[in-house]
Structure formats: structure tokens, C-alpha cells
């Protein structure tokens, strides 16, 4: 249907553009920006341990913003700002799924490690995989909600 096709297109666009931002960040981030990214990542870890999905969502927004800023490409930042505004409600829903906080944090860890090492190709791959995980979590959550049963997302 039309809505499903549009959502799929949006997830695809976000995955690809976020991945490009991660690749460029691996190449262009300053030391201060890398330090800030690590700080944000560690903060997210504390929120995962507390199971605080609401605060994690906000920290997740900051984490992704740090990567977009770190790519030092204004055109990409502008494009992502528009997509992220449209994507925000979908991003929040994913954290309602069981285990998604920990999965998101683990995916972030792979992205952070690739950026810190300056491994642009790995940063691209891990970020694209991360956003694909967001899409899967969203689809699983909404499918469970549509069935009216308990929603369990692994």
C-alpha cells in the first residue's frame, strides 16, 4: 500500500544518508567532536542500564546529531534535518520493543568504534545496519500492535 511504500522509502533514505554522514565523520571529525561522541555514547549506556527509554530517545537524537555535525557537510546536514523531523515519531516507537534499547546501544557501539578508528567504510556499513535495525524494530512493533496482542520485539 501507499503508506507502507512511503515509510520504506523514508527508512531507506535515512539509512543511506546517515551512513554517508558516519563515513564522512570517520574521516573529518575533530578530536573534540570524537570525544563528544564518546561522551554521548557512554551516557546512552547508562540510560540502557536504567531502562529509561524516554531519556534514551533524547540521547539518541543527540548521538545522531553529533555524527551529522561531524561529517562537516552542510548539504547533508540540511537533508538529514528534514528527514529526521519526519522520522522522529518512528524513531521513538522503536524503543517500546523488548530489548531494543540494548540492541540500539550495541549498534551505536559498532558505529562509534568505526568512527574512532577512522574506518570510513565500516562506519558506513554499521550505521546503515543500525538504521535497518530501527526499521525492523518499528515494523515488528507495529505488526504486534496491529494484531492487538502483546508486543514483543527481540
PDB file of C-alpha atoms in Angstrom, residues 29-46 63 66-67 105 108-109 111-117:
ATOM      1  CA  UNK A  29      35.544  14.594  12.867  1.00  0.00           C
ATOM      2  CA  UNK A  30      37.812  16.716  15.022  1.00  0.00           C
ATOM      3  CA  UNK A  31      39.275  15.320  18.228  1.00  0.00           C
ATOM      4  CA  UNK A  32      36.807  17.365  20.265  1.00  0.00           C
ATOM      5  CA  UNK A  33      33.897  16.020  18.231  1.00  0.00           C
ATOM      6  CA  UNK A  34      35.107  12.445  18.664  1.00  0.00           C
ATOM      7  CA  UNK A  35      35.394  12.995  22.406  1.00  0.00           C
ATOM      8  CA  UNK A  36      31.850  14.385  22.499  1.00  0.00           C
ATOM      9  CA  UNK A  37      30.561  11.399  20.513  1.00  0.00           C
ATOM     10  CA  UNK A  38      32.161   9.026  23.024  1.00  0.00           C
ATOM     11  CA  UNK A  39      30.632  11.004  25.907  1.00  0.00           C
ATOM     12  CA  UNK A  40      27.177  10.802  24.337  1.00  0.00           C
ATOM     13  CA  UNK A  41      27.628   7.084  23.746  1.00  0.00           C
ATOM     14  CA  UNK A  42      28.616   6.448  27.375  1.00  0.00           C
ATOM     15  CA  UNK A  43      25.630   8.489  28.543  1.00  0.00           C
ATOM     16  CA  UNK A  44      23.377   6.295  26.374  1.00  0.00           C
ATOM     17  CA  UNK A  45      24.885   3.226  28.042  1.00  0.00           C
ATOM     18  CA  UNK A  46      23.847   4.479  31.466  1.00  0.00           C
ATOM     19  CA  UNK A  63      24.105  10.992  19.319  1.00  0.00           C
ATOM     20  CA  UNK A  66      26.813  14.643  16.676  1.00  0.00           C
ATOM     21  CA  UNK A  67      27.539  12.340  13.755  1.00  0.00           C
ATOM     22  CA  UNK A 105      23.303   0.768  22.135  1.00  0.00           C
ATOM     23  CA  UNK A 108      25.878   2.542  18.297  1.00  0.00           C
ATOM     24  CA  UNK A 109      28.975   0.962  19.816  1.00  0.00           C
ATOM     25  CA  UNK A 111      29.426   2.865  14.763  1.00  0.00           C
ATOM     26  CA  UNK A 112      31.447   4.705  17.413  1.00  0.00           C
ATOM     27  CA  UNK A 113      34.332   2.242  17.199  1.00  0.00           C
ATOM     28  CA  UNK A 114      34.466   2.578  13.409  1.00  0.00           C
ATOM     29  CA  UNK A 115      34.427   6.382  13.574  1.00  0.00           C
ATOM     30  CA  UNK A 116      37.082   6.475  16.301  1.00  0.00           C
ATOM     31  CA  UNK A 117      39.342   4.263  14.196  1.00  0.00           C
TER      32      UNK A 117
END
